Coordinates of C-alpha atoms and ligand atoms in Angstrom, one line a residue:
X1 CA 0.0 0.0 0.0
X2 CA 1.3 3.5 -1.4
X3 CA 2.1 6.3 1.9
X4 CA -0.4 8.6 2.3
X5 CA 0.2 11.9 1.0
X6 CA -1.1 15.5 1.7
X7 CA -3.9 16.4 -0.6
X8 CA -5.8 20.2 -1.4
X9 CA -8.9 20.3 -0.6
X10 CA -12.0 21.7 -2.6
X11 CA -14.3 24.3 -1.7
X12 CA -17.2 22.3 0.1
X13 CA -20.0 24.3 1.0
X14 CA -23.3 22.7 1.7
X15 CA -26.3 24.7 -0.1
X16 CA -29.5 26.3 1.8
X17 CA -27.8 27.1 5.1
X18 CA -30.3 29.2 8.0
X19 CA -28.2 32.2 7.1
X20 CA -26.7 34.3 4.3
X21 CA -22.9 34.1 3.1
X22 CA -20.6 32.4 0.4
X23 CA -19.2 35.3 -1.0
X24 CA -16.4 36.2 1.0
X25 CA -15.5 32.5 0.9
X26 CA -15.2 32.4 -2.6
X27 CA -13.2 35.6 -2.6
X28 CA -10.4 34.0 -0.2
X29 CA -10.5 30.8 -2.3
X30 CA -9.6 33.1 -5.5
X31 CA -13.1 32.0 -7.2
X32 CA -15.5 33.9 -8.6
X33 CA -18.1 31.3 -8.3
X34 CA -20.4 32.2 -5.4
X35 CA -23.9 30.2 -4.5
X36 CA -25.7 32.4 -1.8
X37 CA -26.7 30.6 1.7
X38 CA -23.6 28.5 1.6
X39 CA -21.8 30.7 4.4
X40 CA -20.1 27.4 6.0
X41 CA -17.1 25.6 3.8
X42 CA -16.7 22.4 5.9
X43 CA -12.4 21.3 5.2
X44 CA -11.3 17.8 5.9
X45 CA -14.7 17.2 7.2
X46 CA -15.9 13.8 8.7
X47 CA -19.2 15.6 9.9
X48 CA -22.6 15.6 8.0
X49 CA -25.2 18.8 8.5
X50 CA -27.4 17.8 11.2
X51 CA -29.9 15.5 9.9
X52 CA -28.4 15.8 6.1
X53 CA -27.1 12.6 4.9
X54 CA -23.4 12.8 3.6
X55 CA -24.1 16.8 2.8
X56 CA -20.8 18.2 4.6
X57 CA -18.1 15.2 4.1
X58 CA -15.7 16.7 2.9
X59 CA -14.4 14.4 -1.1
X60 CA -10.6 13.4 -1.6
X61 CA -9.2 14.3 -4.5
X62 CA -9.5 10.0 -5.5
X63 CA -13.6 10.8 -4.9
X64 CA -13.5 8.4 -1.9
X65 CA -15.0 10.6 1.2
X66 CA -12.4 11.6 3.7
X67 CA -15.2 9.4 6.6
X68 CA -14.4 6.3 4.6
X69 CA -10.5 6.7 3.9
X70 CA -10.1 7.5 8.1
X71 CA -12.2 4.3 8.4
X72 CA -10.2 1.9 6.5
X73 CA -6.8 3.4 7.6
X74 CA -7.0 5.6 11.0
X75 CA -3.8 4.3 11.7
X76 CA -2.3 6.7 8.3
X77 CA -4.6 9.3 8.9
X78 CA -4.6 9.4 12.4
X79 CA -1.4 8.3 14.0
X80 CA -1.3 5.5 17.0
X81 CA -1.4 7.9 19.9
X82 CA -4.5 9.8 18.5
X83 CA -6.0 6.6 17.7
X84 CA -5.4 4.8 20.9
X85 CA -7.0 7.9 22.9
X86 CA -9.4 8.6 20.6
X87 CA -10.2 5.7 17.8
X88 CA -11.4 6.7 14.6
X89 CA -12.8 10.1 15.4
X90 CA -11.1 13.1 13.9
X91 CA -11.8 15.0 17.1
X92 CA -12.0 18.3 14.6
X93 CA -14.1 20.1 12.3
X94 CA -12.6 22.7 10.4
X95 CA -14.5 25.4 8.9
X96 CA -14.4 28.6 7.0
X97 CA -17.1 30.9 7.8
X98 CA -18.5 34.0 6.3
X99 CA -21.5 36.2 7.0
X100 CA -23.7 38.5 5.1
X101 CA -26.0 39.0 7.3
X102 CA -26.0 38.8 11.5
X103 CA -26.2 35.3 12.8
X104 CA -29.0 34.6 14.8
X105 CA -28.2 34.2 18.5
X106 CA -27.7 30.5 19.4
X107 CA -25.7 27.8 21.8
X108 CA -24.4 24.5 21.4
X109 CA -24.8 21.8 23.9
X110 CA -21.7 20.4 26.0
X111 CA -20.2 16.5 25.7
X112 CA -23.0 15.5 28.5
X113 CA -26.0 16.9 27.5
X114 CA -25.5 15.8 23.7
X115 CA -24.7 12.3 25.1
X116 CA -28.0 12.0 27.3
X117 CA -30.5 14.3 24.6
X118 CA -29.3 14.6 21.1
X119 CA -27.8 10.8 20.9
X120 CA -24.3 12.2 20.0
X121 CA -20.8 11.7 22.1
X122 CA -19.8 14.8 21.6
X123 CA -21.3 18.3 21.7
X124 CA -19.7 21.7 20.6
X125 CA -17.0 23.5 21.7
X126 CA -15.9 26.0 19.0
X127 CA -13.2 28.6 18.2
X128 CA -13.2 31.8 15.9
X129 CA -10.0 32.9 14.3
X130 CA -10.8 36.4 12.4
X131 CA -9.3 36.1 9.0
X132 CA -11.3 39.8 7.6
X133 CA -14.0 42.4 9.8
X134 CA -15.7 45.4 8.7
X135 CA -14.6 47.9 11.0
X136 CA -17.6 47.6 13.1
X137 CA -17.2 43.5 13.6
X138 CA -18.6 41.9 16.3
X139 CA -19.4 39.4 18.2
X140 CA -21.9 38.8 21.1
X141 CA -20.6 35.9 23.5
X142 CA -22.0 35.1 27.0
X143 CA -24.9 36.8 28.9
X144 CA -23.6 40.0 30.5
X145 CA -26.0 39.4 33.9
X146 CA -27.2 36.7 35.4
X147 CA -30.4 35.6 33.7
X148 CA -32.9 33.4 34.8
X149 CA -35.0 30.4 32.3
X150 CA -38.4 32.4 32.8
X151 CA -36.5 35.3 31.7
X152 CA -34.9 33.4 28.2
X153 CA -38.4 31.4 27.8
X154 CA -40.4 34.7 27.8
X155 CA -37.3 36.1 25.1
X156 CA -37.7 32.9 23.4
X157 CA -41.2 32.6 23.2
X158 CA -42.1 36.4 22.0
X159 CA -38.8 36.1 19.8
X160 CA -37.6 39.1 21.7
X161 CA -34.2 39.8 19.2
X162 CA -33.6 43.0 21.2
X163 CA -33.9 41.6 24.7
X164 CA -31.7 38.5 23.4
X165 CA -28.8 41.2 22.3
X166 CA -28.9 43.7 25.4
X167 CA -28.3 40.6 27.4
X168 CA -25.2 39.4 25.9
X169 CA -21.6 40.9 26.1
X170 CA -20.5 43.0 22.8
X171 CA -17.0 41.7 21.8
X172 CA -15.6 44.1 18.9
X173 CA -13.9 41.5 16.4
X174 CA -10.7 42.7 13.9
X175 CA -8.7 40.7 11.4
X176 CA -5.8 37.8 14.0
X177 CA -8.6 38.2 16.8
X178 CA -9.3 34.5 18.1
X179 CA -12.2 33.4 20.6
X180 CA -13.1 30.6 22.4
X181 CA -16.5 29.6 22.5
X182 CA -17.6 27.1 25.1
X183 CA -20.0 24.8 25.4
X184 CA -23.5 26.5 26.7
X185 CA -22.5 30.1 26.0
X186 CA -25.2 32.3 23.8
X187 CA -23.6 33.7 20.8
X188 CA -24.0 35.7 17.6
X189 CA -21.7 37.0 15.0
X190 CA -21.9 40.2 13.0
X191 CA -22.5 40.9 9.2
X192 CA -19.4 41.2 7.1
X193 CA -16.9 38.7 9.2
X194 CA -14.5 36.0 7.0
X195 CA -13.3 33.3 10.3
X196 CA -11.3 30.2 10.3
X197 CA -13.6 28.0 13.0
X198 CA -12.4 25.2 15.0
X199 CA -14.9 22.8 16.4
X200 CA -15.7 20.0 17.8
X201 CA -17.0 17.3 14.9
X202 CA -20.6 17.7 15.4
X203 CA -23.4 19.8 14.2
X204 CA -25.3 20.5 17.3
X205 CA -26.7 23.9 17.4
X206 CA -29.8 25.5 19.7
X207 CA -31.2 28.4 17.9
X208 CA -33.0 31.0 20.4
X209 CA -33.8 33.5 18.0
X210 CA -35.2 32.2 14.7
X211 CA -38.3 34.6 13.6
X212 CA -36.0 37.3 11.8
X213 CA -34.4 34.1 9.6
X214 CA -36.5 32.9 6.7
X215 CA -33.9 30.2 5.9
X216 CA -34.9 28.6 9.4
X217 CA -38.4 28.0 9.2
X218 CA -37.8 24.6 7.9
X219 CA -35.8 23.7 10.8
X220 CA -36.3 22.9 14.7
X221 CA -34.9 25.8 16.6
X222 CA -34.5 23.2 19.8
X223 CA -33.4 20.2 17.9
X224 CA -37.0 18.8 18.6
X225 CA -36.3 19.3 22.4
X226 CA -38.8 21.1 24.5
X227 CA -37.6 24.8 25.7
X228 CA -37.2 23.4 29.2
X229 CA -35.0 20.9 28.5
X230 CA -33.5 22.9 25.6
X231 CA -32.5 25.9 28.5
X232 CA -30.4 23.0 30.7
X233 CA -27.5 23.4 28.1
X234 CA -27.4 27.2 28.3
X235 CA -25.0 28.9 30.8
X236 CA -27.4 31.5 32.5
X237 CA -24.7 32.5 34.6
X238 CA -23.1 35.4 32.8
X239 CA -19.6 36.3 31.3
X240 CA -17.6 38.5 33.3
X241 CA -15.0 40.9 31.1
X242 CA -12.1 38.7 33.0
X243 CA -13.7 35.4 31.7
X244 CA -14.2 37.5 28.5
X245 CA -10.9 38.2 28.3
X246 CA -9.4 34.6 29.4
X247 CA -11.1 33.1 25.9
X248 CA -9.4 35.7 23.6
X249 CA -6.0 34.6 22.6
X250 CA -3.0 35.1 24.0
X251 CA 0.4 35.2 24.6
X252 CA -0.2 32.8 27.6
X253 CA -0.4 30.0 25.8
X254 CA 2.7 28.8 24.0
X255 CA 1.3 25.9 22.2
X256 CA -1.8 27.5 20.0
X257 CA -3.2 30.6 19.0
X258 CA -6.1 29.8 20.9
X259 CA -7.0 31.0 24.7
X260 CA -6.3 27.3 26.9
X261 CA -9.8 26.6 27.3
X262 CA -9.3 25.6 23.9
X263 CA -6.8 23.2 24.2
X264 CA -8.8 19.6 25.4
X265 CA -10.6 20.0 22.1
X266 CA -7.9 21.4 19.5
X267 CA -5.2 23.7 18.5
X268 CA -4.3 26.0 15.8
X269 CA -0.8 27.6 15.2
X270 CA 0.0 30.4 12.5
X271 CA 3.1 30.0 10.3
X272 CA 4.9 32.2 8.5
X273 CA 6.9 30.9 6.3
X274 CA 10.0 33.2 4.5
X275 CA 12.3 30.7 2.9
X276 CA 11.2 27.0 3.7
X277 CA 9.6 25.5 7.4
X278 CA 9.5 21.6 8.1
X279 CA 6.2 20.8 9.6
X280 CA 5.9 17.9 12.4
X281 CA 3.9 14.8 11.4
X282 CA 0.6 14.8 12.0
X283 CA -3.2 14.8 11.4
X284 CA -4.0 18.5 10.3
X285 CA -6.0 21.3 8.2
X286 CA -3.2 23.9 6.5
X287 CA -5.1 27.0 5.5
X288 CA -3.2 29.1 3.4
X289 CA -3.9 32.8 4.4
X290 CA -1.6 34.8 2.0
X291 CA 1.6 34.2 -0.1
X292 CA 2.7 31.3 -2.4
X293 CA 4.8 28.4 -2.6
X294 CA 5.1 25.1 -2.7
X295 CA 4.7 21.8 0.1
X296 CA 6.9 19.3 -0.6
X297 CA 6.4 15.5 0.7
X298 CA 8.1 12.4 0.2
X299 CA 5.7 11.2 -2.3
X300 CA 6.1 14.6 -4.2
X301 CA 5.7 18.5 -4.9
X302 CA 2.7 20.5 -5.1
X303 CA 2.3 24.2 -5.3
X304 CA -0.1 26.4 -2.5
X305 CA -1.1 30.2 -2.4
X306 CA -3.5 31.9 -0.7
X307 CA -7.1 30.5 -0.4
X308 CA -5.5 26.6 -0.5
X309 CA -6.9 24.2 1.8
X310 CA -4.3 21.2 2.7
X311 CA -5.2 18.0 4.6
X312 CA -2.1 16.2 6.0
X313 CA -2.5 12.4 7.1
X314 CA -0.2 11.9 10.0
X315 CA 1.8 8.7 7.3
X316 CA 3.0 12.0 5.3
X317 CA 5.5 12.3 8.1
X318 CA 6.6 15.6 8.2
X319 CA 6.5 18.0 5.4
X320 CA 8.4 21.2 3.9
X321 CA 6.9 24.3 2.9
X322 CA 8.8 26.9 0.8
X323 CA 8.0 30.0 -0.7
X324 CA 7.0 33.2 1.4
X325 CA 3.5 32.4 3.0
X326 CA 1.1 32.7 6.2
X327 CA -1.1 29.9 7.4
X328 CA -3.0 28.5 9.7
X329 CA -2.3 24.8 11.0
X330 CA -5.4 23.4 12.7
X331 CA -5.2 20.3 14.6
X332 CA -7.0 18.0 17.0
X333 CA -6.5 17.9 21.1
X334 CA -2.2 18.0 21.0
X335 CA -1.8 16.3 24.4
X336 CA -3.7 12.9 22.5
X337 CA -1.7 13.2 19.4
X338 CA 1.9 13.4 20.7
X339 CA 2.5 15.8 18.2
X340 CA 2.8 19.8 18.0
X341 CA 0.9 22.0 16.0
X342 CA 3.8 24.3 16.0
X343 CA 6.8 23.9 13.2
X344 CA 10.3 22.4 14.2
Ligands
LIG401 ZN1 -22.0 28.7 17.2

């Protein structure tokens, strides 16, 4: 059997999403080729839409689906430490991310309340890395006051968008900005934002405010869940600006550009490359933010710019990167893997 090799990846954006986007997607790929709704461009992704069969696996360049290449051979793809901590499972969804209008404010369920309501392992932990803002970019991210569920049911029920956004914490948003999103937290993006997200490999989310999104009325908000049940996944607590402040990135943690709360689910490093950069082995998502060059392998040579997507199976061993560029290297939970994120 051949070695695995790294492989780009095509644009793979699933069609009739709740909410408009696509275009500044397709910009950052180089393409002028732009479907609207298809805000969301799933990369190396094992992870259907909720409820849409195969719609979000991500295709090989071979046409086998990158779910059915893992399954054969997690061993390649994986690596034996990943795999003997976490079997088959990825452990990351990758996506690029681009809105044209606001995103409606919604949470995703933790490990625990997926496992015993939604009939999934896993829930959602996710992480925003601002690739391009308007000026005025935001996000809202945890409630800025304790809130209570009568409070949220009453919002929820009269679809009270402006009671839903006074109650959450305002989070300007510019281009190398990173965020961690846990589990439970209420969130919303604004319009205009391009972000690399990290996640968890589900799609899991709990939509509170859905009346002001056409796309959505085909959808459950709740996942089929009744609101009382629904509001035991949402953290009614509150963010204070210090908790605020721990998920932004930072310089405190060495190992990713992500805040630490970040790093029992995945990692993500930026590389800047002037010249040529070895990467470690390892199971990862290159996105190639600016510059061009070429990744070389021991199977062979292929050339990147700006807008690539590259998967690397962990059999590629490590590989070179020459040329003048800036990417990002996403990867799953580092302490499993045994690898780095980071270059060597
Ligand atoms: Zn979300």
């Amino acid at each position: 059997m051949s070695r695995l090799a790294p492989v780009t990846l095509q644009a793979n954006q699933p069609r009739d999403r709740p909410y408009a986007g696509g275009v500044g997607i397709a910009k950052f790929r180089r393409s002028t080729h732009s479907v609207p709704y298809t805000p969301e461009d799933f990369v190396g992704s094992t992870t259907e839409v909720h409820g849409a069969h195969r719609i979000g696996l991500s295709v090989l360049p071979d046409g086998q689906l990158l779910r059915d290449a893992i399954e054969h051979d997690p061993l390649g793809y994986l690596g034996p430490e990943h795999v003997k901590a976490y079997g088959r499972s990825t452990r990351l969804l990758v996506k690029l991310l681009n809105t044209q209008e606001r995103l409606f404010v919604h949470y995703h369920p933790d490990d625990e309340f997926a496992a015993e309501h939604l009939h999934s392992p896993l829930g959602k932990t996710e992480a925003w890395i601002v690739i391009d803002a308007p000026p005025d970019g935001y996000a809202a991210l945890g409630f800025n006051r304790r809130v209570t569920a009568s409070e949220v049911t009453e919002w929820y029920r009269e679809q009270d968008s402006e009671a839903m956004l006074a109650a959450l914490n305002r989070l300007p948003l510019k281009p190398g900005d990173t965020v961690v999103v846990p589990p439970g937290q209420p969130h919303a993006l604004s319009e205009g934002l391009l972000l690399v997200e990290l996640q968890q490999p589900t799609d899991l989310s709990l939509i509170l405010e859905h009346a002001r999104f056409p796309a959505l009325s085909g959808t459950d908000p709740l996942l089929g869940l009744p609101i009382e049940v629904a509001l035991r996944a949402l953290r009614m607590d509150g963010l204070t600006t210090a908790q605020l402040e721990d998920l932004r990135g930072s310089d405190k943690n060495p190992s990713s550009l992500l805040s630490c709360a970040a790093d029992p689910y995945f990692s993500a490093t930026r590389i800047a490359v002037d010249g040529s950069t070895a990467l470690e082995a390892g199971f990862s998502i290159l996105i190639v933010l600016e510059g061009s060059g070429s990744m070389t392998h021991p199977g062979g040579e292929f050339e990147i710019r700006g807008g690539t997507t590259i998967l690397t199976p962990f059999e590629a061993g490590p590989v070179e990167i020459s040329g003048q560029l800036t990417l990002l290297r996403c990867a799953p939970p580092q302490s499993a893997n045994g690898t780095t994120a980071a270059t060597v």
